Structures are given as structure tokens and as C-alpha cells.
Short mmCIF file of C-alpha atoms in Angstrom, two decimals:
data_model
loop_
_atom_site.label_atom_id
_atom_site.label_comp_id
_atom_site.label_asym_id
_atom_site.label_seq_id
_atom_site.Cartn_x
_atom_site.Cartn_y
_atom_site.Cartn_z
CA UNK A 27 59.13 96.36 127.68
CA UNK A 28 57.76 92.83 128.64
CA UNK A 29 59.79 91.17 130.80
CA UNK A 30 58.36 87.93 129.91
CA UNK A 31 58.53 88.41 126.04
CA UNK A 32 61.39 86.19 126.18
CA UNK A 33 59.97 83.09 127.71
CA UNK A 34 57.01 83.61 124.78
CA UNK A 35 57.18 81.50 122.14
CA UNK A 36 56.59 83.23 118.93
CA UNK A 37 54.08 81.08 116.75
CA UNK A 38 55.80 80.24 113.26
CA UNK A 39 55.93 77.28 111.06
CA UNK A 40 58.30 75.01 113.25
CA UNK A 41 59.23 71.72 113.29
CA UNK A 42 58.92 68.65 115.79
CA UNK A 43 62.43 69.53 116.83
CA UNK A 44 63.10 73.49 116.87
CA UNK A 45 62.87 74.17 120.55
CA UNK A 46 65.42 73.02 122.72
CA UNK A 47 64.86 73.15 125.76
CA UNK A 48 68.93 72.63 126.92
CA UNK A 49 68.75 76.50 125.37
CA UNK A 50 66.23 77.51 128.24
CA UNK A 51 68.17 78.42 131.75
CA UNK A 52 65.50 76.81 134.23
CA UNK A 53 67.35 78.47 137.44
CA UNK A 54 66.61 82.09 135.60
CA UNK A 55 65.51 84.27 139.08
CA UNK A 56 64.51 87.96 137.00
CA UNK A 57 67.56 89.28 138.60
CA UNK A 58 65.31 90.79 141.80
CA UNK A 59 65.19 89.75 145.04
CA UNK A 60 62.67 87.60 146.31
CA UNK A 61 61.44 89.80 148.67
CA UNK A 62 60.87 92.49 146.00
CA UNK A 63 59.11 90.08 143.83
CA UNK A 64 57.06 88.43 146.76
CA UNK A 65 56.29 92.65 147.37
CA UNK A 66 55.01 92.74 143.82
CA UNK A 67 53.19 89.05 143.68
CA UNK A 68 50.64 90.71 146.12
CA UNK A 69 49.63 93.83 144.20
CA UNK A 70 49.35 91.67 141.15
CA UNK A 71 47.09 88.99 142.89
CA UNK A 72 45.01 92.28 144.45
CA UNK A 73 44.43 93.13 140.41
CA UNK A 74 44.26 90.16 139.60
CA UNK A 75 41.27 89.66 142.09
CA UNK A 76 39.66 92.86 140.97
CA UNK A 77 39.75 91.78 136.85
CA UNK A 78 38.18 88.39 137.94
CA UNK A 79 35.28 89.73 139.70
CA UNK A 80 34.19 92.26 136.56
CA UNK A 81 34.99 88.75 134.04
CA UNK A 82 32.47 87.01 136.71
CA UNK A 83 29.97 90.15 136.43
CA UNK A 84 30.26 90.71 132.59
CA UNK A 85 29.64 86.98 132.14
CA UNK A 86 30.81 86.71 128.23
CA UNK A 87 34.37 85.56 128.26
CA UNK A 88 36.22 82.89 130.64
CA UNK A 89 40.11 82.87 130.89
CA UNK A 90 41.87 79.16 130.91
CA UNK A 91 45.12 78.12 132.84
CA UNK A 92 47.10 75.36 131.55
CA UNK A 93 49.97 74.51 133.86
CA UNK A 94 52.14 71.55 132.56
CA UNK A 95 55.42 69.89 133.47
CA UNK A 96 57.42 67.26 134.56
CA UNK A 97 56.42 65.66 137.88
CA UNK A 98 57.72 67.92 140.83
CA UNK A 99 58.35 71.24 138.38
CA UNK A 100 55.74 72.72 140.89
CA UNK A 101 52.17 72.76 139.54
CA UNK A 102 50.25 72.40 142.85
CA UNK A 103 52.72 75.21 144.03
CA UNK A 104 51.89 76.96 141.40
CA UNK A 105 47.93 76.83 142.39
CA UNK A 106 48.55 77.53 146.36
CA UNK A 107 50.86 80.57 145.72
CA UNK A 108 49.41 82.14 142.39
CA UNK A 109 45.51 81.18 142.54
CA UNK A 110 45.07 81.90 146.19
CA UNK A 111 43.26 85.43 145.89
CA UNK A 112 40.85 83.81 143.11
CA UNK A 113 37.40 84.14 144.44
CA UNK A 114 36.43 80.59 144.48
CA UNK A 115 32.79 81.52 143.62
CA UNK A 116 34.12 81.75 140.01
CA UNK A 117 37.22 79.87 139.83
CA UNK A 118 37.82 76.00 139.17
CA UNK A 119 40.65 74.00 139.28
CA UNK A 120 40.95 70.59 137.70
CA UNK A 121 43.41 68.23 138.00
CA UNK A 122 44.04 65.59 134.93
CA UNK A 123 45.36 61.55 135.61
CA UNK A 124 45.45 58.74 133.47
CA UNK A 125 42.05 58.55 132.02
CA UNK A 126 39.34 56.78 134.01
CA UNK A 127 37.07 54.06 132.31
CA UNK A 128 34.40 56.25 131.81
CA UNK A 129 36.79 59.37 130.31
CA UNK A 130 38.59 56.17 127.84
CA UNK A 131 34.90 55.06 126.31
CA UNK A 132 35.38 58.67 124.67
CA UNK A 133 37.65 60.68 122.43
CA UNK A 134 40.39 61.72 124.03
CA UNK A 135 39.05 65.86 123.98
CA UNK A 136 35.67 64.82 126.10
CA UNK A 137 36.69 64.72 129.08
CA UNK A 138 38.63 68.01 128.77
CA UNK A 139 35.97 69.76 126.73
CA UNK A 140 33.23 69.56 129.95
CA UNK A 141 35.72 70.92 131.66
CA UNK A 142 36.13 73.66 130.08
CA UNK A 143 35.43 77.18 132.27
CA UNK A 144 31.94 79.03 131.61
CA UNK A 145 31.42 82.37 130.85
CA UNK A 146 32.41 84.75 133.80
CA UNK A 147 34.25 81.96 134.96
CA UNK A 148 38.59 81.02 135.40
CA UNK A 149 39.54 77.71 135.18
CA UNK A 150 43.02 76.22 135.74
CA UNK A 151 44.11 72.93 134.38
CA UNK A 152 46.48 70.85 136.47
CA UNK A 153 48.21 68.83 133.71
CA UNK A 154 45.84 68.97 130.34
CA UNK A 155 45.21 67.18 127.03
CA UNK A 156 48.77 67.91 126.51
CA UNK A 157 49.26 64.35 128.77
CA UNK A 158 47.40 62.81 125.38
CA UNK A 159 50.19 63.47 123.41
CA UNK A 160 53.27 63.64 126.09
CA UNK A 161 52.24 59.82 127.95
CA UNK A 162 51.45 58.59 124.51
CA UNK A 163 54.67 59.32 123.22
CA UNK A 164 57.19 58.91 125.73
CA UNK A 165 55.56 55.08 126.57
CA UNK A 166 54.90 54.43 123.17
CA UNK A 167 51.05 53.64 123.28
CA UNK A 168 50.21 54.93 120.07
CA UNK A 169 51.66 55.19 116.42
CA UNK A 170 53.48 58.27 115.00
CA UNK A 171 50.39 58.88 112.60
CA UNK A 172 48.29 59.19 115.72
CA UNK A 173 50.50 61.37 117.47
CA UNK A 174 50.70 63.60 114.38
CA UNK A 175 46.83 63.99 114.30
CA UNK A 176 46.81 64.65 117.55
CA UNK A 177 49.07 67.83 117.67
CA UNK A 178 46.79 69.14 114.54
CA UNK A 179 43.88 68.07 116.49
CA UNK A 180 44.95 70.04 119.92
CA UNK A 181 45.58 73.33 117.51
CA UNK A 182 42.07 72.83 116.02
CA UNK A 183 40.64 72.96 119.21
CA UNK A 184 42.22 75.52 121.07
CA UNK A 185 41.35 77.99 118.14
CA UNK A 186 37.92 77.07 118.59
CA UNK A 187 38.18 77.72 122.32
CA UNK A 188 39.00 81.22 121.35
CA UNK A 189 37.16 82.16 118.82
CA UNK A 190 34.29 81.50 121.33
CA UNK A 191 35.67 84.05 123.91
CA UNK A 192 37.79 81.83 125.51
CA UNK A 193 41.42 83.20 126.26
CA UNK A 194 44.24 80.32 127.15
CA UNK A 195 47.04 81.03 128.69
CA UNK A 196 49.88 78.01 128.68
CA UNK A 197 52.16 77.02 131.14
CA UNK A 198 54.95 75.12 130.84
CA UNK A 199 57.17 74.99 134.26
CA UNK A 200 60.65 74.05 133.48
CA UNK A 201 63.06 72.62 135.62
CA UNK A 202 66.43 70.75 135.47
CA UNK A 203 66.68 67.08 136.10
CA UNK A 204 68.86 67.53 139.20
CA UNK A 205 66.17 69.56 140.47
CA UNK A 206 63.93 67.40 140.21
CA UNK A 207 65.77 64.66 141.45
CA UNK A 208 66.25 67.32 144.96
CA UNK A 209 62.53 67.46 144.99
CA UNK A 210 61.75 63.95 144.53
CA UNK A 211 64.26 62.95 146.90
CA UNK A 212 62.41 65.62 149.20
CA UNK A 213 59.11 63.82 148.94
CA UNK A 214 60.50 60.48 149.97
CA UNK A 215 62.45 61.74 153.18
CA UNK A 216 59.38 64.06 154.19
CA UNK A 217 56.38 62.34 155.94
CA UNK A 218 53.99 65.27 154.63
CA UNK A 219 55.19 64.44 151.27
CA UNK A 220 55.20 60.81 151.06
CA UNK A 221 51.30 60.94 149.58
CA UNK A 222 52.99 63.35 146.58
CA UNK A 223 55.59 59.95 145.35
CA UNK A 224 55.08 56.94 144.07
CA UNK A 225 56.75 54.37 141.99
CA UNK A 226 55.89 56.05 138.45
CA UNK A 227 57.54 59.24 139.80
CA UNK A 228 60.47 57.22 140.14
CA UNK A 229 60.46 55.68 136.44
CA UNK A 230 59.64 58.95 134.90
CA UNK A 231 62.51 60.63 136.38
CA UNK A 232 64.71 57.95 134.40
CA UNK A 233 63.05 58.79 131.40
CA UNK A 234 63.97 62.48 131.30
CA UNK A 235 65.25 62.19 127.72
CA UNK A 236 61.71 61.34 126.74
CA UNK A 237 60.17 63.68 128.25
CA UNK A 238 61.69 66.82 126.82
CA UNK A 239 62.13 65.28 123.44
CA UNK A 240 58.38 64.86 124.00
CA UNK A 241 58.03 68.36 125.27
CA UNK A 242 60.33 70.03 122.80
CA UNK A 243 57.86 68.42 120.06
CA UNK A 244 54.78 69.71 121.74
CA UNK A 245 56.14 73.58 122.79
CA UNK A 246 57.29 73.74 118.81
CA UNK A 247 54.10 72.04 116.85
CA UNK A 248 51.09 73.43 119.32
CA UNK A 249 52.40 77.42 120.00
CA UNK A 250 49.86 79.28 117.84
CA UNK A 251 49.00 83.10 118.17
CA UNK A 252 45.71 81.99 119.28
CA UNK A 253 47.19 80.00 121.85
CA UNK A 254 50.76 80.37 122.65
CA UNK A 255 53.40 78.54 125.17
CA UNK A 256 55.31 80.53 127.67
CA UNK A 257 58.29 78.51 129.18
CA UNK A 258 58.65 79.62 132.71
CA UNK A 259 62.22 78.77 134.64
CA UNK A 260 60.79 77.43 137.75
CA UNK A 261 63.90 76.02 139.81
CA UNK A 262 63.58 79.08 141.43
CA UNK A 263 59.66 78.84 143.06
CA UNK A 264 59.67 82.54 144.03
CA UNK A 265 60.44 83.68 140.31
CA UNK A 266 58.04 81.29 138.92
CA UNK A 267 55.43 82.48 141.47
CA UNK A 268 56.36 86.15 140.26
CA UNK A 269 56.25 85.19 136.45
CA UNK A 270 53.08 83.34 136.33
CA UNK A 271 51.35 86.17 138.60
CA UNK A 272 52.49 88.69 135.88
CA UNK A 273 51.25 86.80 132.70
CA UNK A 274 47.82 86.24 133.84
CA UNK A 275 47.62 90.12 135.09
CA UNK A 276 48.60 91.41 131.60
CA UNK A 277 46.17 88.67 129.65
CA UNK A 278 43.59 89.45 132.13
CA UNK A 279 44.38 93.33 131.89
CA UNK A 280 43.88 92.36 127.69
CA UNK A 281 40.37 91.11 128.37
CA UNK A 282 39.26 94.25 129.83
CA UNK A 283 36.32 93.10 131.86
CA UNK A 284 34.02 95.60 133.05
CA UNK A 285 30.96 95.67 134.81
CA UNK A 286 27.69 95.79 132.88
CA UNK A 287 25.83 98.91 132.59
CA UNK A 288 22.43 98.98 134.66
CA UNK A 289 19.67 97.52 132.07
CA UNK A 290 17.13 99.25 133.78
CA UNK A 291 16.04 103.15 134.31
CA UNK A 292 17.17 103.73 137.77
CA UNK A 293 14.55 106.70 138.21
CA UNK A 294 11.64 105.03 137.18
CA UNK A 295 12.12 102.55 140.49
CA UNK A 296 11.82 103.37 144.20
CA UNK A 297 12.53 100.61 146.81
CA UNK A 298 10.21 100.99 149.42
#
């Protein structure tokens, strides 16, 4: 059985309001010990390793990453620990801010659309077009209609996405507001932190409410069998480490990449 099943959300008709995340236990730890899961993080990121290099030599599907979360729930952490045995050759990580001048003279998809990986290739998003929709609402910036179109919008698109070979996995890395509040209070007493803060970190964290009203809206309207949420508990790093590891093993071991046959007739060639 799937240990994960549970933290997949099943896509059905729901609405705006079905998942809550107060139901999710965000200190979950998989009931091992961290050293056993640590033991078991590096023979998944070995496979792991070995599936991405046949995806990069079969060159006809690509695999995307969407990590998203509250500031602090451990997205960069997520990268170092989980992505570090991804041959870089074929791997690309992109991180998304408030939209530049350049990204805002488009729709809203462009700039996430270019980055989308190539055949052969992995790409993980750090934050996503899922910031369209979650900034938008929790600030107010653009009408319910919009907001509405949107979520129809992001559904449209990621079934495109796959139906062109691309497989998304999605992310989201939940955590309690008192831990976040640790970890933001870490950042501010911690020199080699202090470049990870700043003043909208601050403003956000009173805005919790918003956030996973906005959330709850987003995990219920844009789950879809073509691209489905997984809410990972992720007070616990080592766990989410472990979880995340295992979810992109199984969707990678679903891909089954292999390595192309030889196109040519090896015995009608001698190398000199």
C-alpha cells in the first residue's frame, strides 16, 4: 500500500471551500525514525538518479516539480536535500517572485510557459503560477471573476502540459503557523539567515488566515487526475525530505524511461 495515498488529493467536483487544511496534521513524522528514513532518502535519490538519466537519454517526456507554500514551509530545503543527486546536465530549477516588468507586459502563463522543462529534461518550480492566484487573492489585486478564470485557466493548462508528455507532480509543504513563526524568528536571530527575511515575510505571517483560505481554495478547485496536489506535513524536515523523495521515485518509476535502442546495425560498422 502507498504510504502517501493519504496526503493525495483525490480529483472530484469540489468546491472553493472543501479542503481544510486545520484537518491536515502538519507535524505528521511517518512514524519511523529519522535515521531510518534518512537510510531510505539515499537509495531513493540513487533511483531516482538512475530514472533521470534514461528520461535525459530517451528524450520524449520531461517530469515537472511544483513546490509551493507559505514562506519558511521549506522549499529551498526541499531543493538542497531532495534534488541534490539530480544530474544538473538535465535538471533546472526556477525560482518565481513578483513578476518583473518584462514578465507583467504578458499574460500571466508566459513567463511560466518558457519555463517549462524540455524533453529529457526535470524541472522544479520554486513557487509557480499558483502565486497568480494565491498573491492575487489574499491582497486583493484582482476581482472574484478574475480569480475564477484563473483557477479554470491553471486546469486548462496543466492538462495541456500532459497531454504533451509532460508529467507534474505538485507540492504543497504544509506547516503550522507557530512553526513558522520558530522559523521566521530563526532567520532574524541568525546572521546566515538574515538575506532569507524581510519585511513582507513579516506581514504575511499576520495574514495566515488568508493564506490558507487562499490555499484551501486552490488545493480543492485545481487537483485534477491529470495533475493532482499532494499535501506534505513538513514541520518535520526529515519526513518531508523522505515524502517528497518517495513521490517523485514512484511518478518517475510510472514514466518508465529507458534507453533507446541502437538505430544503427552494430555489425555493419568497425571503428578503426
Amino acid at each position: 500500500m502507498d504510504p502517501l495515498r493519504k496526503f493525495l488529493l483525490k480529483p472530484t467536483k469540489l468546491s472553493a471551500n472543501q479542503i481544510k487544511l486545520k484537518n491536515w496534521d502538519p507535524s505528521y513524522n511517518g512514524n519511523k525514525s529519522k535515521i531510518d528514513m534518512v537510510t531510505e532518502m539515499e537509495q531513493f535519490s540513487k533511483k531516482i538518479s538512475e530514472l533521470q538519466y534514461k528520461l535525459f537519454a530517451a528524450n520524449n517526456k520531461s517530469l515537472l516539480i511544483i513546490l509551493q507554500g507559505v514562506d519558511a514551509s521549506g522549499k529551498d530545503g526541499t531543493i538542497r536535500n531532495v534534488m541534490k543527486g539530480l544530474n544538473p546536465q538535465s535538471c533546472d530549477i526556477k525560482s518565481f517572485k513578483v513578476p518583473n516588468e518584462n514578465e507583467s507586459a504578458h499574460d500571466y502563463l508566459w513567463r511560466i510557459h518558457i519555463e517549462i522543462p524540455k524533453k529529457g529534461q526535470i524541472s522544479i518550480f520554486n513557487r509557480s503560477h499558483y502565486e497568480d492566484i494565491i498573491e492575487p487573492n489574499v491582497n486583493n489585486l484582482i476581482s472574484n471573476d478574475v480569480l475564477i478564470r484563473r483557477y479554470r485557466q491553471i486546469n486548462d493548462f496543466e492538462r495541456y502540459l500532459t497531454e504533451n508528455d509532460i508529467t507534474i507532480i505538485k507540492f504543497f509543504l504544509h506547516i503550522s503557523k507557530d512553526e513558522q513563526k520558530k522559523r521566521l524568528q530563526e532567520r532574524i536571530q541568525d546572521p546566515t539567515k538574515h538575506w532569507k527575511i524581510n519585511e513582507s515575510d513579516i506581514i504575511n505571517h499576520r495574514n495566515w488566515d488568508k493564506y490558507m483560505d487562499a490555499y484551501e481554495k486552490v488545493l480543492s478547485l485545481c487537483s485534477n487526475k491529470w495533475a493532482p496536489w499532494y499535501i506534505i506535513p513538513a514541520n518535520v524536515k526529515y519526513f518531508r525530505n523522505w515524502a517528497i523523495s518517495y513521490v517523485i521515485l514512484k511518478k518517475l518509476e510510472i514514466m518508465k524511461p529507458e534507453f533507446p535502442e541502437l538505430k544503427i546495425d552494430p555489425s555493419e560498422f568497425k571503428i578503426d
